[in-house]
C-alpha cells in the first residue's frame, strides 16, 4: 500500500523518503524479516519500461539522494536494504539476454552514479546484481563492476546477491563478487569448479564472511 518510488522521487523530499523507509523497516520488523529487496534506482530509458514504478526516475543525483535517505530510514530499524539492480537494468523485456552497450563515461556519470551516492552516504547492507549483460559481459559475472568499482573504489562493505534465477554460472558469479545466488544456488557446480581448480576454498570463504557479517548486523 506504499506509494510507488516514482511518486516518492517526485516529491524531491529526502526527509519524506527517510520516513517512508523507516515505515517500511517497521513493517519488516513486524513481519520478522531481516532484509528488504529495495530500493530500485535504475534509470528510466522509456515510459514503457515495466519496472518504472519501482525506480526513481531519469536523474541519477535525485535517485541517489532520495534512495540514500530511504536506505537510512529502512536500516534505522535494523533491517537491511538491498539496492538494485546493479547495473544498467534499464528495461524489462528480455532482461536475462539484453546487452546494455554503454561507454565508461556514460555508465559512471549516469547509470552507476545513484548507486555510488547510496553506497557512500547510506552504507546499504546489500546490493543486487542485475540479469543483463553490459557490453557483452554478464553483470552478475563482472568482477570489474562488483569488486573493482563497488568494493575497491567505493568502499562497499555489504554483500552482493544475484537477481532471481540468473543465467550466469555460479562459480563465475562467486569469483566476480556475488556472495549469494538467488533464488537457489548450485552447490554441486561450485564443488565441481572447486575440484577442477576453477575456484578456491578461499574464494568461497570471502563470500561466506561477507554473508555472516550482514547476518550479525540483524537483530
CSV table of C-alpha atoms in Angstrom, one decimal, residues 47-156:
chain,number,residue,atom,x,y,z
A,47,UNK,CA,8.0,5.4,-20.4
A,48,UNK,CA,7.0,1.9,-21.4
A,49,UNK,CA,9.6,0.2,-19.1
A,50,UNK,CA,7.7,-2.3,-17.0
A,51,UNK,CA,9.8,-1.6,-13.9
A,52,UNK,CA,9.4,2.2,-13.8
A,53,UNK,CA,7.1,2.1,-10.8
A,54,UNK,CA,9.9,0.8,-8.6
A,55,UNK,CA,12.6,3.1,-9.8
A,56,UNK,CA,13.2,6.8,-9.0
A,57,UNK,CA,13.4,8.4,-12.4
A,58,UNK,CA,15.7,9.8,-15.0
A,59,UNK,CA,18.2,11.7,-12.9
A,60,UNK,CA,20.9,9.8,-11.1
A,61,UNK,CA,21.6,12.6,-8.5
A,62,UNK,CA,17.9,12.8,-7.5
A,63,UNK,CA,17.7,9.0,-7.4
A,64,UNK,CA,20.8,8.7,-5.3
A,65,UNK,CA,19.8,11.4,-2.7
A,66,UNK,CA,16.3,10.1,-2.4
A,67,UNK,CA,17.3,6.5,-2.1
A,68,UNK,CA,20.1,7.2,0.3
A,69,UNK,CA,17.5,8.7,2.7
A,70,UNK,CA,15.2,5.7,2.2
A,71,UNK,CA,18.0,3.3,2.9
A,72,UNK,CA,19.0,5.1,6.1
A,73,UNK,CA,15.3,5.0,7.1
A,74,UNK,CA,15.0,1.3,6.5
A,75,UNK,CA,18.2,0.5,8.2
A,76,UNK,CA,17.4,2.6,11.3
A,77,UNK,CA,15.1,-0.3,12.1
A,78,UNK,CA,18.0,-2.8,11.9
A,79,UNK,CA,16.5,-4.0,8.6
A,80,UNK,CA,18.9,-4.4,5.7
A,81,UNK,CA,18.2,-2.6,2.4
A,82,UNK,CA,19.2,-4.3,-0.9
A,83,UNK,CA,19.8,-1.6,-3.6
A,84,UNK,CA,19.1,-2.9,-7.1
A,85,UNK,CA,19.5,-3.7,-10.0
A,86,UNK,CA,23.3,-3.3,-10.4
A,87,UNK,CA,23.7,-2.2,-13.1
A,88,UNK,CA,22.2,-0.9,-16.4
A,89,UNK,CA,18.9,-2.9,-15.9
A,90,UNK,CA,17.0,-0.1,-17.7
A,91,UNK,CA,14.3,-2.2,-19.5
A,92,UNK,CA,12.0,-5.1,-18.5
A,93,UNK,CA,11.7,-7.0,-21.8
A,94,UNK,CA,14.2,-9.9,-22.2
A,95,UNK,CA,16.2,-8.8,-19.2
A,96,UNK,CA,18.2,-12.0,-19.0
A,97,UNK,CA,19.5,-11.7,-22.5
A,98,UNK,CA,19.6,-7.9,-23.0
A,99,UNK,CA,23.0,-6.4,-23.6
A,100,UNK,CA,23.4,-2.8,-22.4
A,101,UNK,CA,26.0,-1.2,-24.6
A,102,UNK,CA,27.4,1.8,-22.9
A,103,UNK,CA,30.6,3.9,-22.7
A,104,UNK,CA,32.6,4.1,-19.5
A,105,UNK,CA,31.8,7.8,-19.1
A,106,UNK,CA,28.0,7.2,-19.5
A,107,UNK,CA,28.0,4.3,-17.1
A,108,UNK,CA,29.9,6.2,-14.5
A,109,UNK,CA,28.1,9.5,-14.8
A,110,UNK,CA,24.5,8.2,-15.4
A,111,UNK,CA,23.9,4.5,-14.7
A,112,UNK,CA,26.2,4.0,-11.7
A,113,UNK,CA,26.0,7.4,-10.1
A,114,UNK,CA,22.9,6.7,-7.9
A,115,UNK,CA,24.5,3.5,-6.6
A,116,UNK,CA,27.7,5.3,-5.8
A,117,UNK,CA,25.9,8.0,-3.9
A,118,UNK,CA,23.9,5.5,-1.9
A,119,UNK,CA,27.0,3.4,-1.0
A,120,UNK,CA,28.9,6.4,0.2
A,121,UNK,CA,26.1,8.1,2.1
A,122,UNK,CA,24.0,5.3,3.4
A,123,UNK,CA,26.1,2.1,3.7
A,124,UNK,CA,23.5,-0.4,2.4
A,125,UNK,CA,23.7,-3.9,3.8
A,126,UNK,CA,23.3,-5.4,0.3
A,127,UNK,CA,23.4,-4.8,-3.4
A,128,UNK,CA,21.5,-6.9,-6.0
A,129,UNK,CA,23.4,-7.5,-9.3
A,130,UNK,CA,21.3,-7.5,-12.5
A,131,UNK,CA,20.3,-10.1,-15.1
A,132,UNK,CA,21.5,-8.2,-18.1
A,133,UNK,CA,24.8,-8.2,-19.9
A,134,UNK,CA,26.9,-5.0,-20.1
A,135,UNK,CA,29.0,-4.6,-23.2
A,136,UNK,CA,28.7,-8.3,-23.8
A,137,UNK,CA,29.6,-9.5,-20.3
A,138,UNK,CA,27.0,-10.6,-17.7
A,139,UNK,CA,26.6,-8.1,-14.9
A,140,UNK,CA,26.5,-10.9,-12.4
A,141,UNK,CA,29.9,-12.3,-13.6
A,142,UNK,CA,31.6,-8.9,-13.9
A,143,UNK,CA,34.4,-8.6,-11.4
A,144,UNK,CA,35.3,-5.1,-12.5
A,145,UNK,CA,31.8,-4.0,-11.6
A,146,UNK,CA,31.1,-6.0,-8.4
A,147,UNK,CA,34.6,-5.9,-6.9
A,148,UNK,CA,36.7,-3.3,-8.7
A,149,UNK,CA,34.2,-0.4,-8.7
A,150,UNK,CA,31.7,-1.3,-6.0
A,151,UNK,CA,34.1,-2.5,-3.3
A,152,UNK,CA,37.6,-1.3,-4.2
A,153,UNK,CA,36.6,2.2,-5.5
A,154,UNK,CA,33.5,3.0,-3.5
A,155,UNK,CA,34.3,1.0,-0.3
A,156,UNK,CA,31.1,-1.0,-0.2
